[in-house]
Amino acid sequence: MNHAGPVRAPVIAANWKMNVAPDEARTYLRRFLELVPPKVDRTILFFPPALSVEAALEATRGREDIGIGVQNLYWEPSGAFTGEISAPMARRAGAGFALVGHSERRHVFGESDDDVRRKLAAALEADLIPVLCVGETLDERRRGRAEEVIVTQLRRAVEGLSADVLSRVLIAYEPVWAIGTGENATPADAAAAHAVLRLALSERLGRRAEQPILYGGSVKPDNAGALLAADDVDGLLVGGASLDPERFAAIVTA
Ligand code: PGA
């Protein structure tokens, strides 16, 4: 599923972050495909580092239930921007999806809401399906500001998009305090945040927002089933536990 085809929920996505070189991607995916036979009623996404996108595309060719995306992009289509990749380049390379506004981009690399908005627009313009990530920090949660923070991040990111285009954006709710910490949100926390995000999207669309909203943050084989069963949770975005094909396969089949 290398093009922007239909995305069927549940959507189970692997964010490999700065891990898995091209040769490792081939070995990983060979094993993963043995463990996970094709199935039409769900979507599996892999977000390798840009260098491994081609290897991942080759290794998963013919699997209609699997899509490959980039973890980041710059909003200009080309030019003197050393070290960056653009949305049209990612699309030409065969990627169908893009993570936008991941918390590590926001908090480690200082991306602003404005940067996220431009990246989202660039991804859509290039016919990539974006997965827009939003999430509050522990401090924001403790101060009772979680909902306000995630709704503000969402609203700012989608500013200016028509309803038609907005309905193509997938959302990932990733509380910053749950990412890589081993501490996941409870299914009830996730359901509450997802309901708030769906409401904000629906208000903006003028009808019920149907696009999948994924939960991310310390998803593991033993909590994946309960998180996926929570109301309004239509998928999972998995970091650490996606680095091992056996563990990620266990999450996909949870
Ligand atoms: P984690 O990361 O599963 O390692 O917590 C999730 C993410 O950052 O997407």
XYZ file of C-alpha atoms and ligand atoms in Angstrom:
263
model
C 0.000 0.000 0.000
C 2.523 2.515 -1.171
C 0.068 5.087 -2.387
C -2.517 7.019 -0.433
C -5.020 4.149 -0.555
C -7.831 3.478 1.893
C -6.666 3.318 5.484
C -8.589 0.683 7.398
C -8.724 0.845 11.177
C -7.270 -0.433 13.357
C -4.043 1.212 12.250
C -1.004 -0.275 13.969
C 2.097 1.817 13.304
C 5.772 1.240 14.079
C 7.940 4.298 14.640
C 11.500 3.030 14.414
C 12.964 6.465 15.292
C 16.771 6.556 14.744
C 17.063 2.758 14.573
C 17.042 0.025 11.896
C 19.476 0.539 9.009
C 18.510 -0.741 5.522
C 20.040 -4.228 5.959
C 18.396 -4.541 9.375
C 15.059 -3.466 7.887
C 15.244 -6.290 5.330
C 15.993 -8.886 8.008
C 13.325 -7.513 10.340
C 10.611 -7.421 7.676
C 11.388 -10.907 6.379
C 10.709 -12.222 9.879
C 7.703 -9.955 10.485
C 5.968 -11.042 7.260
C 6.363 -14.683 8.300
C 4.675 -13.912 11.603
C 1.876 -11.687 10.279
C -0.072 -12.975 7.272
C -1.946 -10.451 5.118
C -5.338 -9.364 6.428
C -7.662 -6.819 4.845
C -9.425 -5.348 7.855
C -6.535 -3.391 9.337
C -3.546 -1.279 8.318
C 0.055 -1.749 9.429
C 2.422 1.190 8.971
C 6.198 1.354 9.317
C 8.055 4.618 9.779
C 11.733 3.757 9.184
C 14.513 6.327 9.106
C 14.482 7.893 5.603
C 17.556 5.855 4.602
C 15.631 2.613 5.122
C 12.400 3.592 3.359
C 13.421 1.998 0.066
C 14.447 -1.278 1.720
C 11.162 -1.347 3.640
C 9.151 -0.705 0.470
C 10.939 -3.505 -1.369
C 10.555 -5.944 1.493
C 6.799 -5.316 1.819
C 5.917 -5.058 -1.881
C 2.578 -6.686 -2.647
C 1.296 -6.404 0.918
C -1.836 -4.286 0.583
C -2.230 -4.098 4.348
C 1.192 -2.487 4.904
C 2.187 1.133 4.287
C 5.559 2.847 4.624
C 6.121 6.428 5.721
C 8.752 8.973 6.677
C 9.270 10.236 10.225
C 9.758 13.866 9.305
C 10.023 16.231 6.361
C 10.722 19.862 5.563
C 7.965 22.005 4.087
C 9.859 23.379 1.089
C 9.735 21.094 -1.968
C 13.467 21.389 -2.796
C 16.423 23.708 -2.454
C 19.337 24.672 -0.240
C 18.217 23.003 3.003
C 21.126 20.742 3.906
C 20.142 17.633 5.778
C 16.422 17.863 5.084
C 14.066 15.776 2.943
C 10.927 17.128 1.299
C 7.414 15.736 1.016
C 7.492 15.403 -2.810
C 10.845 13.558 -2.553
C 9.424 11.176 0.026
C 6.400 10.565 -2.204
C 8.566 9.947 -5.264
C 10.631 7.488 -3.260
C 7.408 5.561 -2.659
C 6.436 6.614 0.852
C 2.681 6.934 1.358
C 2.622 8.379 4.869
C 4.444 10.880 7.087
C 4.640 11.438 10.815
C 4.207 15.127 11.567
C 4.834 16.845 14.899
C 6.115 13.829 16.820
C 6.913 14.850 20.384
C 10.638 14.246 19.850
C 10.528 16.664 16.936
C 8.727 19.196 19.106
C 10.721 18.737 22.310
C 14.201 17.566 21.217
C 14.402 19.573 17.981
C 12.297 22.563 18.970
C 9.579 22.361 16.329
C 6.872 24.956 16.874
C 3.149 24.640 16.181
C 3.773 26.804 13.138
C 6.445 24.405 11.815
C 4.053 21.520 12.372
C 1.308 23.313 10.437
C 3.601 23.911 7.470
C 4.844 20.332 7.478
C 1.303 18.995 7.616
C 0.269 21.155 4.666
C 3.367 20.089 2.695
C 2.665 16.397 3.326
C -0.946 16.763 2.169
C 0.074 18.779 -0.862
C 2.441 15.952 -1.883
C -0.303 13.344 -1.456
C 1.226 11.767 1.635
C -1.174 10.752 4.377
C 0.025 12.528 7.499
C -0.155 11.149 11.022
C -0.335 14.295 13.119
C 1.004 13.719 16.649
C -0.208 15.718 19.629
C 0.359 15.250 23.346
C 0.765 16.996 26.661
C 3.781 16.944 28.987
C 3.578 15.606 32.537
C 3.660 19.141 33.900
C 0.759 20.182 31.660
C -1.231 17.122 32.731
C -0.587 17.772 36.433
C -1.801 21.319 36.017
C -5.045 20.066 34.479
C -4.190 21.476 31.062
C -3.927 18.232 29.056
C -7.112 18.695 27.017
C -6.475 22.344 26.268
C -2.907 21.584 25.135
C -3.811 18.778 22.744
C -6.787 20.611 21.268
C -4.658 23.728 20.732
C -1.915 21.677 19.044
C -4.541 20.094 16.802
C -6.286 23.364 15.905
C -3.030 25.150 15.100
C -1.743 22.291 12.968
C -4.856 22.089 10.794
C -5.423 25.817 10.422
C -6.409 26.706 6.872
C -7.160 23.152 5.681
C -10.455 22.514 3.896
C -12.764 19.912 5.437
C -12.053 17.596 2.534
C -8.308 17.692 3.062
C -8.589 17.609 6.848
C -10.526 14.358 6.701
C -7.386 12.664 5.257
C -5.282 13.490 8.334
C -4.737 10.670 10.831
C -4.166 11.719 14.425
C -1.928 10.183 17.083
C -2.453 11.076 20.717
C 0.914 10.586 22.390
C 1.188 11.922 25.931
C 4.829 13.014 26.256
C 5.114 11.498 29.748
C 4.242 8.070 28.338
C 6.755 7.997 25.484
C 9.671 5.674 26.118
C 9.031 5.745 29.864
C 7.284 2.398 30.295
C 4.356 4.315 31.754
C 1.372 4.091 29.421
C -1.847 6.058 29.667
C -4.698 3.901 30.963
C -7.310 2.887 28.392
C -9.674 5.341 30.135
C -7.145 8.222 29.860
C -6.653 7.433 26.182
C -10.407 7.196 25.532
C -10.984 10.567 27.213
C -8.262 12.316 25.205
C -9.400 10.710 21.956
C -12.992 11.800 22.541
C -11.838 15.389 23.041
C -9.761 15.279 19.856
C -12.587 13.722 17.851
C -14.975 16.405 19.060
C -12.552 19.185 18.077
C -12.079 17.596 14.644
C -15.816 17.106 14.189
C -16.497 20.748 15.045
C -13.967 21.790 12.452
C -15.379 19.400 9.817
C -19.019 20.203 10.492
C -19.766 16.462 10.744
C -18.511 13.507 12.753
C -14.790 12.998 12.194
C -14.250 9.431 11.004
C -10.479 9.351 10.615
C -8.515 6.974 12.856
C -7.076 8.380 16.084
C -4.093 6.342 17.302
C -2.729 6.097 20.817
C 1.041 6.092 21.367
C 3.273 5.918 24.438
C 4.758 2.723 25.930
C 2.503 0.382 23.976
C 3.606 -3.231 24.548
C 2.213 -6.654 23.679
C 0.577 -6.901 27.110
C -1.291 -3.556 27.050
C -2.059 -3.300 23.311
C -5.328 -5.237 23.433
C -6.821 -3.189 26.280
C -5.761 0.133 24.713
C -7.226 -0.859 21.328
C -10.473 -1.894 22.979
C -10.916 1.581 24.535
C -13.611 3.808 23.022
C -12.379 6.031 20.219
C -8.963 4.329 20.060
C -8.615 3.271 16.420
C -4.982 2.294 16.388
C -1.589 2.367 18.059
C 1.718 4.120 17.363
C 4.522 2.005 18.781
C 8.129 3.061 19.373
C 10.375 0.849 21.527
C 8.299 -2.318 21.257
C 8.247 -2.060 17.445
C 11.999 -2.623 17.196
C 11.653 -6.359 17.631
C 9.620 -8.153 14.922
C 8.246 -10.745 17.358
C 7.031 -8.113 19.828
C 5.563 -5.893 17.129
C 3.844 -8.904 15.533
C 2.334 -9.708 18.942
C 0.966 -6.148 19.129
C -0.437 -6.289 15.585
C -2.239 -9.525 16.320
C -3.385 -8.427 19.816
P 7.309 4.344 22.790
O 7.304 5.499 21.697
O 6.368 3.261 22.296
O 8.738 3.879 22.851
O 6.837 4.927 24.066
C 6.110 5.883 21.036
C 6.391 6.983 20.043
O 7.219 7.869 20.334
O 5.818 7.022 18.935
